[in-house]
Short mmCIF file of C-alpha atoms and ligand atoms in Angstrom, two decimals:
data_model
loop_
_atom_site.label_atom_id
_atom_site.label_comp_id
_atom_site.label_asym_id
_atom_site.label_seq_id
_atom_site.Cartn_x
_atom_site.Cartn_y
_atom_site.Cartn_z
CA UNK I 1 94.28 104.38 104.48
CA UNK I 2 91.91 101.99 102.82
CA UNK I 3 91.71 99.34 100.18
CA UNK I 4 89.27 100.54 97.61
CA UNK I 5 87.82 98.39 94.88
CA UNK I 6 87.84 101.42 92.61
CA UNK I 7 91.37 102.69 92.35
CA UNK I 8 91.66 106.35 91.39
CA UNK I 9 94.23 108.60 89.82
CA UNK I 10 95.96 111.11 92.10
CA UNK I 11 96.11 114.51 90.40
CA UNK I 12 96.69 117.87 92.05
CA UNK I 13 96.13 116.34 95.48
CA UNK I 14 92.76 114.79 94.59
CA UNK I 15 91.75 111.17 93.99
CA UNK I 16 89.78 111.12 90.77
CA UNK I 17 88.38 108.89 88.05
CA UNK I 18 89.84 108.97 84.53
CA UNK I 19 88.23 111.34 82.03
CA UNK I 20 87.27 108.38 79.82
CA UNK I 21 85.30 106.91 82.77
CA UNK I 22 86.56 103.48 81.69
CA UNK I 23 88.34 101.00 83.89
CA UNK I 24 90.57 97.93 83.63
CA UNK I 25 90.10 94.73 85.63
CA UNK I 26 92.75 94.18 88.28
CA UNK I 27 93.44 90.53 89.11
CA UNK I 28 94.50 88.77 92.25
CA UNK I 29 96.84 86.23 90.55
CA UNK I 30 96.80 83.73 93.43
CA UNK I 31 93.01 83.43 93.08
CA UNK I 32 92.91 84.04 89.34
CA UNK I 33 90.05 86.48 89.99
CA UNK I 34 89.30 90.15 89.41
CA UNK I 35 89.31 92.02 92.71
CA UNK I 36 89.40 95.69 91.76
CA UNK I 37 89.16 98.18 88.93
CA UNK I 38 91.79 100.63 87.84
CA UNK I 39 91.49 103.75 85.68
CA UNK I 40 92.10 103.27 81.97
CA UNK I 41 93.69 106.72 81.68
CA UNK I 42 94.68 108.33 78.41
CA UNK I 43 96.69 111.32 77.24
CA UNK I 44 94.07 113.75 78.58
CA UNK I 45 94.60 112.52 82.15
CA UNK I 46 98.35 112.63 81.63
CA UNK I 47 98.07 116.19 80.35
CA UNK I 48 96.07 117.22 83.44
CA UNK I 49 98.70 115.58 85.63
CA UNK I 50 101.54 117.38 83.83
CA UNK I 51 99.74 120.73 84.21
CA UNK I 52 99.23 120.00 87.92
CA UNK I 53 102.92 119.18 88.30
CA UNK I 54 103.86 122.39 86.47
CA UNK I 55 101.70 124.43 88.83
CA UNK I 56 103.35 122.83 91.86
CA UNK I 57 106.92 123.13 90.60
CA UNK I 58 107.78 126.79 91.43
CA UNK I 59 106.93 126.35 95.11
CA UNK I 60 108.19 122.79 95.59
CA UNK I 61 111.53 123.50 93.91
CA UNK I 62 112.21 126.53 96.13
CA UNK I 63 110.59 125.44 99.41
CA UNK I 64 114.01 124.38 100.76
CA UNK I 65 115.53 121.00 101.37
CA UNK I 66 114.51 120.87 105.01
CA UNK I 67 110.80 121.20 104.23
CA UNK I 68 111.07 118.59 101.49
CA UNK I 69 112.92 116.33 103.93
CA UNK I 70 110.21 116.68 106.58
CA UNK I 71 107.32 115.90 104.24
CA UNK I 72 109.01 112.89 102.64
CA UNK I 73 109.90 111.55 106.09
CA UNK I 74 106.22 111.87 107.06
CA UNK I 75 105.19 109.85 104.00
CA UNK I 76 107.76 107.20 104.99
CA UNK I 77 106.40 107.11 108.55
CA UNK I 78 102.83 106.63 107.32
CA UNK I 79 103.88 103.72 105.11
CA UNK I 80 105.70 102.14 108.04
CA UNK I 81 102.73 102.64 110.38
CA UNK I 82 100.49 100.93 107.81
CA UNK I 83 102.91 98.13 106.99
CA UNK I 84 100.26 95.41 107.18
CA UNK I 85 97.84 97.18 104.84
CA UNK I 86 100.57 97.90 102.31
CA UNK I 87 102.01 94.37 102.53
CA UNK I 88 98.62 92.75 102.06
CA UNK I 89 97.90 94.97 99.05
CA UNK I 90 101.26 94.10 97.49
CA UNK I 91 100.73 90.41 98.05
CA UNK I 92 97.19 90.47 96.61
CA UNK I 93 98.25 92.42 93.52
CA UNK I 94 101.37 90.41 92.69
CA UNK I 95 100.72 86.94 94.12
CA UNK I 96 103.93 87.09 96.15
CA UNK I 97 104.05 85.67 99.69
CA UNK I 98 102.75 88.14 102.26
CA UNK I 99 105.85 87.40 104.36
CA UNK I 100 108.07 88.67 101.53
CA UNK I 101 106.05 91.86 101.04
CA UNK I 102 106.17 92.44 104.80
CA UNK I 103 109.89 91.78 105.10
CA UNK I 104 111.27 93.19 101.84
CA UNK I 105 108.94 95.21 99.60
CA UNK I 106 107.32 97.59 102.06
CA UNK I 107 110.31 98.16 104.39
CA UNK I 108 112.39 98.97 101.33
CA UNK I 109 109.74 101.44 100.10
CA UNK I 110 109.88 103.54 103.28
CA UNK I 111 113.66 103.12 103.38
CA UNK I 112 113.85 104.62 99.85
CA UNK I 113 111.91 107.68 100.96
CA UNK I 114 114.02 108.14 104.08
CA UNK I 115 117.25 107.54 102.21
CA UNK I 116 116.62 110.26 99.61
CA UNK I 117 114.93 112.65 102.08
CA UNK I 118 118.13 112.61 104.13
CA UNK I 119 120.52 112.45 101.14
CA UNK I 120 119.25 115.74 99.80
CA UNK I 121 120.21 117.40 103.08
CA UNK I 122 123.83 116.41 102.37
CA UNK I 123 123.85 116.86 98.61
CA UNK I 124 126.46 119.31 97.39
CA UNK I 125 128.00 120.22 94.07
CA UNK I 126 131.62 120.49 92.97
CA UNK I 127 133.84 123.53 92.68
CA UNK I 128 137.01 123.72 90.59
CA UNK I 129 139.58 126.30 91.42
CA UNK I 130 141.86 127.58 88.60
CA UNK I 131 144.66 129.03 90.65
CA UNK I 132 144.98 132.80 90.48
CA UNK I 133 142.68 132.92 87.48
CA UNK I 134 139.10 131.90 88.19
CA UNK I 135 136.83 129.70 90.24
CA UNK I 136 134.20 127.39 88.82
CA UNK I 137 131.27 126.12 90.79
CA UNK I 138 128.46 123.85 89.70
CA UNK I 139 124.86 124.67 90.42
CA UNK I 140 122.44 121.74 90.44
CA UNK I 141 118.81 122.64 89.85
CA UNK I 142 115.77 120.41 89.61
CA UNK I 143 114.65 119.66 86.06
CA UNK I 144 110.94 120.50 86.33
CA UNK I 145 108.27 117.88 85.69
CA UNK I 146 109.69 114.38 85.40
CA UNK I 147 108.09 111.04 84.52
CA UNK I 148 108.59 107.84 86.53
CA UNK I 149 107.38 104.52 85.12
CA UNK I 150 107.81 101.26 86.99
CA UNK I 151 107.07 97.52 86.56
CA UNK I 152 104.95 94.97 88.42
CA UNK I 153 107.53 92.72 90.07
CA UNK I 154 108.49 94.95 93.02
CA UNK I 155 105.74 97.54 92.72
CA UNK I 156 106.08 99.99 95.62
CA UNK I 157 109.77 99.22 96.12
CA UNK I 158 110.65 100.36 92.57
CA UNK I 159 108.03 103.12 92.39
CA UNK I 160 109.48 104.86 95.47
CA UNK I 161 113.05 104.19 94.27
CA UNK I 162 112.35 106.65 91.45
CA UNK I 163 109.87 109.03 93.02
CA UNK I 164 111.87 109.66 96.20
CA UNK I 165 115.04 111.08 94.56
CA UNK I 166 112.98 113.01 91.99
CA UNK I 167 110.94 114.73 94.71
CA UNK I 168 113.84 115.19 97.12
CA UNK I 169 115.78 117.01 94.39
CA UNK I 170 112.88 119.46 93.94
CA UNK I 171 111.19 118.09 90.83
CA UNK I 172 107.50 117.45 90.53
CA UNK I 173 106.45 114.06 89.24
CA UNK I 174 103.95 112.33 87.01
CA UNK I 175 104.22 108.61 87.74
CA UNK I 176 102.65 105.44 86.43
CA UNK I 177 102.70 102.07 88.21
CA UNK I 178 102.22 98.90 86.22
CA UNK I 179 98.59 98.39 85.33
CA UNK I 180 98.90 94.88 86.81
CA UNK I 181 99.95 96.07 90.28
CA UNK I 182 98.46 99.48 91.06
CA UNK I 183 97.16 99.03 94.63
CA UNK I 184 100.18 100.12 96.69
CA UNK I 185 100.67 103.21 94.48
CA UNK I 186 97.06 104.08 95.32
CA UNK I 187 97.78 103.64 99.02
CA UNK I 188 100.89 105.80 98.55
CA UNK I 189 98.67 108.57 97.12
CA UNK I 190 96.56 108.37 100.29
CA UNK I 191 99.73 108.50 102.42
CA UNK I 192 100.89 111.62 100.53
CA UNK I 193 97.57 113.35 101.19
CA UNK I 194 97.77 112.44 104.89
CA UNK I 195 101.37 113.65 105.08
CA UNK I 196 100.45 117.05 103.62
CA UNK I 197 102.39 116.74 100.37
CA UNK I 198 101.36 119.90 98.47
CA UNK I 199 98.93 119.29 95.57
CA UNK I 200 100.55 118.54 92.24
CA UNK I 201 103.98 117.62 93.63
CA UNK I 202 103.31 113.94 92.95
CA UNK I 203 100.67 112.85 90.45
CA UNK I 204 99.86 109.20 89.80
CA UNK I 205 98.15 108.22 86.58
CA UNK I 206 97.03 104.62 86.20
CA UNK I 207 96.49 102.71 83.00
CA UNK I 208 98.10 100.79 80.20
CA UNK I 209 101.75 101.31 79.32
CA UNK I 210 101.19 101.84 75.63
CA UNK I 211 98.55 104.48 76.40
CA UNK I 212 99.05 106.34 79.70
CA UNK I 213 102.75 105.40 79.99
CA UNK I 214 103.57 106.42 76.47
CA UNK I 215 101.65 109.71 76.87
CA UNK I 216 104.00 110.60 79.75
CA UNK I 217 107.05 109.83 77.61
CA UNK I 218 105.65 111.80 74.65
CA UNK I 219 104.60 114.88 76.61
CA UNK I 220 106.78 117.85 75.66
CA UNK I 221 106.67 119.33 79.16
CA UNK I 222 108.08 116.20 80.82
CA UNK I 223 111.80 116.83 81.01
CA UNK I 224 113.13 113.41 82.00
CA UNK I 225 111.98 109.82 82.10
CA UNK I 226 113.08 107.31 84.69
CA UNK I 227 111.92 103.90 83.53
CA UNK I 228 112.27 100.38 84.88
CA UNK I 229 110.89 97.51 82.83
CA UNK I 230 111.62 95.25 79.91
CA UNK I 231 114.33 95.87 77.30
CA UNK I 232 111.78 95.95 74.46
CA UNK I 233 109.71 98.66 76.18
CA UNK I 234 112.93 100.52 77.03
CA UNK I 235 113.79 100.61 73.34
CA UNK I 236 110.36 102.06 72.46
CA UNK I 237 110.69 104.68 75.18
CA UNK I 238 114.20 105.63 74.07
CA UNK I 239 113.03 106.02 70.47
CA UNK I 240 110.35 108.51 71.59
CA UNK I 241 112.36 110.40 74.20
CA UNK I 242 115.70 110.68 72.38
CA UNK I 243 114.55 112.96 69.51
CA UNK I 244 113.02 115.23 72.16
CA UNK I 245 116.40 115.26 73.99
CA UNK I 246 114.87 114.19 77.29
CA UNK I 247 117.10 112.89 80.02
CA UNK I 248 116.64 109.12 80.22
CA UNK I 249 117.38 106.56 82.88
CA UNK I 250 116.58 103.02 81.75
CA UNK I 251 116.74 100.02 84.08
CA UNK I 252 115.94 97.01 81.91
CA UNK I 253 116.04 93.24 81.78
CA UNK I 254 118.67 90.75 82.87
CA UNK I 255 119.84 87.18 82.33
CA UNK I 256 122.20 87.06 85.23
CA UNK I 257 124.95 84.47 85.67
CA UNK I 258 125.59 82.79 89.01
CA UNK I 259 129.15 81.39 88.96
CA UNK I 260 129.94 78.77 91.58
CA UNK I 261 133.49 77.54 92.25
CA UNK I 262 134.20 74.31 94.12
CA UNK I 263 136.01 76.15 96.94
CA UNK I 264 132.92 78.14 97.97
CA UNK I 265 131.21 77.99 101.36
CA UNK I 266 128.80 75.29 100.16
CA UNK I 267 126.01 75.75 102.69
CA UNK I 268 125.92 79.52 102.39
CA UNK I 269 126.05 79.30 98.59
CA UNK I 270 123.25 76.71 98.53
CA UNK I 271 120.89 78.74 100.73
CA UNK I 272 121.58 81.94 98.81
CA UNK I 273 121.33 80.28 95.41
CA UNK I 274 117.86 79.00 96.31
CA UNK I 275 116.87 82.60 96.99
CA UNK I 276 118.69 84.11 94.03
CA UNK I 277 116.95 81.61 91.76
CA UNK I 278 113.41 81.64 93.12
CA UNK I 279 112.75 84.65 95.36
CA UNK I 280 109.57 86.41 94.26
CA UNK I 281 108.95 83.41 91.95
CA UNK I 282 112.11 84.32 90.03
CA UNK I 283 110.55 87.64 89.04
CA UNK I 284 113.39 89.90 90.17
CA UNK I 285 115.55 91.50 87.51
CA UNK I 286 118.57 90.50 89.65
CA UNK I 287 117.73 86.78 89.97
CA UNK I 288 120.54 84.50 88.82
CA UNK I 289 118.85 82.47 86.10
CA UNK I 290 121.94 80.81 84.60
CA UNK I 291 123.90 78.81 87.16
CA UNK I 292 127.44 77.78 86.17
CA UNK I 293 129.09 75.27 88.50
CA UNK I 294 132.75 74.19 88.47
CA UNK I 295 132.80 70.74 86.90
CA UNK I 296 133.95 68.63 89.86
CA UNK I 297 131.36 70.23 92.18
CA UNK I 298 128.58 69.93 89.60
CA UNK I 299 127.16 66.45 90.52
CA UNK I 300 127.09 67.27 94.25
CA UNK I 301 125.58 70.69 93.59
CA UNK I 302 122.94 69.26 91.28
CA UNK I 303 121.78 66.59 93.70
CA UNK I 304 121.54 68.89 96.70
CA UNK I 305 120.04 71.84 94.80
CA UNK I 306 117.27 69.80 93.20
CA UNK I 307 116.50 68.14 96.55
CA UNK I 308 116.06 71.53 98.20
CA UNK I 309 114.08 73.06 95.31
CA UNK I 310 111.61 70.18 95.52
CA UNK I 311 111.00 71.02 99.18
CA UNK I 312 109.94 74.62 98.46
CA UNK I 313 106.33 75.18 99.50
CA UNK I 314 104.10 76.67 96.81
CA UNK I 315 100.64 78.08 97.36
CA UNK I 316 98.68 80.33 99.71
CA UNK I 317 100.55 83.67 99.76
CA UNK I 318 99.13 84.39 103.22
CA UNK I 319 100.63 81.32 104.85
CA UNK I 320 103.90 81.99 106.70
CA UNK I 321 105.09 78.55 105.49
CA UNK I 322 104.83 79.49 101.80
CA UNK I 323 108.08 79.98 99.89
CA UNK I 324 106.56 80.55 96.44
CA UNK I 325 103.38 82.40 95.58
CA UNK I 326 101.75 82.90 92.20
CA UNK I 327 103.33 84.58 89.19
CA UNK I 328 101.81 87.90 88.26
CA UNK I 329 99.29 86.99 85.56
CA UNK I 330 97.90 84.22 83.40
CA UNK I 331 99.70 85.65 80.36
CA UNK I 332 102.99 85.68 82.23
CA UNK I 333 102.45 82.12 83.47
CA UNK I 334 101.87 81.00 79.89
CA UNK I 335 104.98 82.83 78.73
CA UNK I 336 107.12 81.10 81.38
CA UNK I 337 105.59 77.67 80.63
CA UNK I 338 106.28 78.37 76.94
CA UNK I 339 109.97 78.82 77.75
CA UNK I 340 109.98 75.49 79.59
CA UNK I 341 108.61 73.84 76.44
CA UNK I 342 111.26 75.62 74.39
CA UNK I 343 113.97 74.35 76.75
CA UNK I 344 112.75 70.76 76.17
CA UNK I 345 112.84 71.27 72.41
CA UNK I 346 116.36 72.64 72.70
CA UNK I 347 117.43 69.42 74.42
CA UNK I 348 117.08 70.47 78.07
CA UNK I 349 116.37 67.89 80.78
CA UNK I 350 113.85 69.01 83.40
CA UNK I 351 115.33 67.97 86.76
CA UNK I 352 112.33 69.23 88.74
CA UNK I 353 109.22 71.33 88.24
CA UNK I 354 108.54 72.03 84.61
CA UNK I 355 104.80 72.59 84.89
CA UNK I 356 101.98 74.56 86.41
CA UNK I 357 101.24 73.76 90.04
CA UNK I 358 97.60 73.11 90.75
CA UNK I 359 96.91 74.30 94.28
CA UNK I 360 93.80 72.76 95.81
CA UNK I 361 90.85 74.71 97.24
CA UNK I 362 90.54 78.47 97.15
CA UNK I 363 93.64 78.92 94.99
CA UNK I 364 92.75 76.32 92.32
CA UNK I 365 92.53 78.99 89.59
CA UNK I 366 95.75 80.74 90.62
CA UNK I 367 98.83 81.15 88.43
CA UNK I 368 101.37 78.94 90.19
CA UNK I 369 104.43 77.35 88.57
CA UNK I 370 106.61 74.66 90.14
CA UNK I 371 110.17 75.91 90.59
CA UNK I 372 112.06 74.45 87.67
CA UNK I 373 115.68 73.38 87.21
CA UNK I 374 116.93 72.47 83.73
CA UNK I 375 120.25 70.99 82.62
CA UNK I 376 121.86 69.90 79.40
CA UNK I 377 121.48 73.14 77.45
CA UNK I 378 124.14 75.00 75.50
CA UNK I 379 125.04 78.48 76.74
CA UNK I 380 123.93 80.07 73.48
CA UNK I 381 120.47 78.48 73.05
CA UNK I 382 117.40 80.74 73.34
CA UNK I 383 116.53 79.44 76.80
CA UNK I 384 119.93 80.64 77.99
CA UNK I 385 119.84 83.91 76.08
CA UNK I 386 116.34 85.33 76.60
CA UNK I 387 114.88 86.68 79.83
CA UNK I 388 112.28 84.26 81.22
CA UNK I 389 111.56 86.20 84.43
CA UNK I 390 109.98 83.30 86.29
CA UNK I 391 110.87 80.38 88.58
CA UNK I 392 113.14 78.71 86.03
CA UNK I 393 116.92 78.25 86.17
CA UNK I 394 119.39 76.34 84.05
CA UNK I 395 122.50 74.65 85.45
CA UNK I 396 125.69 74.07 83.49
CA UNK I 397 129.18 72.79 84.36
CA UNK I 398 132.38 74.65 83.45
CA UNK I 399 136.08 73.81 83.66
CA UNK I 400 138.07 77.03 83.30
CA UNK I 401 137.75 80.72 84.12
CA UNK I 402 138.00 81.58 80.45
CA UNK I 403 135.16 79.24 79.59
CA UNK I 404 132.80 80.53 82.28
CA UNK I 405 133.50 84.17 81.44
CA UNK I 406 132.64 83.42 77.82
CA UNK I 407 129.34 81.81 78.87
CA UNK I 408 128.50 84.51 81.40
CA UNK I 409 129.11 87.38 78.97
CA UNK I 410 127.40 85.72 76.01
CA UNK I 411 123.97 87.40 76.32
CA UNK I 412 122.71 90.81 75.23
CA UNK I 413 122.19 91.65 78.93
CA UNK I 414 124.59 92.92 81.56
CA UNK I 415 122.67 93.66 84.74
CA UNK I 416 124.14 91.67 87.62
CA UNK I 417 126.25 88.60 88.37
CA UNK I 418 127.13 86.51 91.41
CA UNK I 419 130.44 84.75 92.09
CA UNK I 420 131.01 82.11 94.76
CA UNK I 421 134.62 81.40 95.78
CA UNK I 422 136.84 81.73 98.83
CA UNK I 423 139.74 82.81 96.64
CA UNK I 424 139.76 86.59 96.78
CA UNK I 425 142.18 86.97 93.88
CA UNK I 426 139.97 84.85 91.66
CA UNK I 427 136.85 86.73 92.82
CA UNK I 428 138.47 90.02 91.95
CA UNK I 429 139.65 88.83 88.56
CA UNK I 430 136.27 87.33 87.60
CA UNK I 431 134.37 90.41 88.83
CA UNK I 432 136.57 92.58 86.64
CA UNK I 433 135.93 90.48 83.53
CA UNK I 434 132.16 90.19 83.92
CA UNK I 435 130.05 92.47 81.75
CA UNK I 436 127.60 93.53 84.44
CA UNK I 437 126.66 96.68 86.31
CA UNK I 438 126.57 94.87 89.66
CA UNK I 439 128.70 91.93 90.82
CA UNK I 440 128.08 90.19 94.13
CA UNK I 441 130.79 87.98 95.62
CA UNK I 442 129.62 85.36 98.13
CA UNK I 443 126.27 87.09 98.53
CA UNK I 444 123.22 88.18 96.55
CA UNK I 445 120.91 91.20 96.74
CA UNK I 446 122.96 92.81 99.47
CA UNK I 447 122.09 96.41 98.75
CA UNK I 448 123.63 99.62 100.02
CA UNK I 449 121.41 102.38 98.65
CA UNK I 450 124.42 104.67 98.17
CA UNK I 451 125.94 102.46 95.46
CA UNK I 452 125.38 102.92 91.70
CA UNK I 453 122.61 100.59 90.52
CA UNK I 454 122.01 99.61 86.90
CA UNK I 455 123.15 97.55 83.97
CA UNK I 456 125.40 97.57 80.94
CA UNK I 457 124.63 96.42 77.37
CA UNK I 458 120.87 95.98 76.80
CA UNK I 459 120.18 96.02 80.55
CA UNK I 460 119.98 99.76 80.59
CA UNK I 461 121.39 103.22 80.38
CA UNK I 462 122.50 105.21 83.40
CA UNK I 463 122.59 104.37 87.07
CA UNK I 464 120.17 104.84 89.95
CA UNK I 465 120.95 105.00 93.65
CA UNK I 466 122.71 107.51 95.89
CA UNK I 467 124.33 110.47 94.19
CA UNK I 468 123.73 108.98 90.75
CA UNK I 469 119.97 109.42 91.16
CA UNK I 470 120.26 112.94 92.56
CA UNK I 471 122.54 113.87 89.67
CA UNK I 472 120.11 112.38 87.17
CA UNK I 473 117.22 114.40 88.58
CA UNK I 474 119.15 117.70 88.50
CA UNK I 475 120.63 119.85 85.77
CA UNK I 476 124.23 120.95 86.21
CA UNK I 477 125.24 124.51 85.41
CA UNK I 478 128.85 125.56 85.70
CA UNK I 479 129.49 129.15 86.79
CA UNK I 480 133.00 130.46 86.17
CA UNK I 481 134.06 133.67 87.93
CA UNK I 482 137.33 135.27 86.94
CA UNK I 483 139.39 136.67 89.79
P1 NDP C 1 107.31 96.34 80.87
O1 NDP C 1 108.43 96.89 80.09
O2 NDP C 1 106.24 95.60 80.15
O3 NDP C 1 106.56 97.51 81.66
C1 NDP C 1 107.18 98.36 82.58
C2 NDP C 1 106.32 99.61 82.76
O4 NDP C 1 106.29 100.32 81.53
C3 NDP C 1 104.88 99.31 83.10
O5 NDP C 1 104.39 100.32 83.96
C4 NDP C 1 104.22 99.36 81.75
O6 NDP C 1 102.85 99.59 81.86
C5 NDP C 1 104.96 100.52 81.12
N1 NDP C 1 104.94 100.57 79.66
C6 NDP C 1 104.72 99.57 78.77
N2 NDP C 1 104.77 100.04 77.50
C7 NDP C 1 105.05 101.37 77.59
C8 NDP C 1 105.24 102.42 76.63
N3 NDP C 1 105.17 102.18 75.32
N4 NDP C 1 105.52 103.66 77.08
C9 NDP C 1 105.62 103.91 78.39
N5 NDP C 1 105.43 102.96 79.36
C10 NDP C 1 105.15 101.72 78.95
O7 NDP C 1 107.96 95.49 82.01
P2 NDP C 1 107.23 94.56 83.06
O8 NDP C 1 106.24 95.39 83.83
O9 NDP C 1 106.77 93.33 82.37
O10 NDP C 1 108.43 94.23 84.07
C11 NDP C 1 109.30 93.20 83.87
C12 NDP C 1 110.59 93.69 83.26
O11 NDP C 1 111.18 94.68 84.08
C13 NDP C 1 111.63 92.60 83.16
O12 NDP C 1 112.25 92.67 81.89
C14 NDP C 1 112.63 92.95 84.25
O13 NDP C 1 113.92 92.49 84.02
C15 NDP C 1 112.57 94.43 84.24
N6 NDP C 1 113.06 94.96 85.51
C16 NDP C 1 114.27 95.61 85.52
C17 NDP C 1 114.79 96.07 86.71
C18 NDP C 1 116.10 96.80 86.75
O14 NDP C 1 116.36 97.46 87.75
N7 NDP C 1 116.93 96.72 85.73
C19 NDP C 1 114.08 95.87 87.98
C20 NDP C 1 112.83 95.20 87.83
C21 NDP C 1 112.33 94.76 86.64
P3 NDP C 1 101.80 98.36 81.87
O15 NDP C 1 102.33 97.32 82.79
O16 NDP C 1 100.60 99.00 82.39
O17 NDP C 1 101.73 97.89 80.46
#
């Protein structure tokens, strides 16, 4: 397992350069410097990968669940044994603190593989008995070659979240990581080779989304697309895949509300809200970016929250003391700073942060942003409606349940929401009224991999996780036998 400055595609079990022989610069965002090259693949590489996956499909789909289980468990073990290498790669590619990659990203990646390797051993289909007349049973077969496309914010974590159920269910895969964060997918390819994954079962093609990614979506022999990324890209993908009647799973953007009632456990809420606002520099689709606080708690909340946000340590991702690393790219930093300017124009007051953080020394060219808290904005202004996806939150007071539900549900998104209250009846009622695929009460990001994961409205179509993912990656066929 090695870091390589020249990342390669993984096709039919081999690590290879793209046919175009051209490469894209890969940046370390904390240093603001190029540190490796990745293949600028095009539709020819994708076509080779699809052909490789087609060749592998007949054997992989019939090899039996136990053999698939064993190989996927071996891949998981190799990732776990190389935790430090994977975590360092993730931190260098994304700018996130090494401690976060070590504690969250990489452990979750091997957990995904183990979860679906074992799930497939217990996966069964329904049967429906029509008394004295007939019996129906449902066969679930793998789809064939499927495409998995993932974003840069949680690179290996989300890549394996798609690949693991697809492979466990007997499909073969052509996958593309984000061109901004390809290193851990490259290490995964090496882990697959070491684990003895048969050639062609998993193929990883690197490159730009509009080129390599789109070629996967367009390819007629790719039967399903599992995509996580922005809502705009999701719309493009849907417009290409829908006329071809491909199965589609879309996990898209969010603008998640965090609703705080005065009767909450204040200390627990405060600690968790710091995380739900700024973990991974606010670049998690589940981060609560709009914080609504019951009016009589609002002044106390504001004072304490801002005090704690100002104490967050920003800088060297390798330091165990660092809370906030760099955001993923210069372009993304500029986009986030642009939203802060917009918030000011819309009448927002910056309570803390609000600008780039210049870190001295080695990291002086890195893309760091001070965690930012803004108040005084209306719920329907652009800052409160559009996904910023950075270390920026807005805080707003509310007086009644009706009012806060209106605010919370006012965006085009519906991914997740958090509610803080000790009143279980209220929690239940608010959870029911929220337009979101996931509601957390008195917690955030507590994940049981068996639960359905995904959003409503423009946050996506379909659900991942547990049986939902295994159902997505299989085709159901009902067989009816008359008695
Ligand atoms: P993008 O939509 O820009 O990209 C996601 C992936 O799609 C990347 O691999 C990208 O490649 C690729 N891509 C881009 N254009 C196309 C295309 N036309 N056809 C096929 N693939 C394409 O999202 P980001 O990477 O910027 O990720 C951030 C977004 O992801 C946020 O909106 C966030 O909310 C969302 N997200 C949603 C989650 C969820 O579970 N709902 C979880 C995590 C993030 P490349 O990067 O190389 O251009």
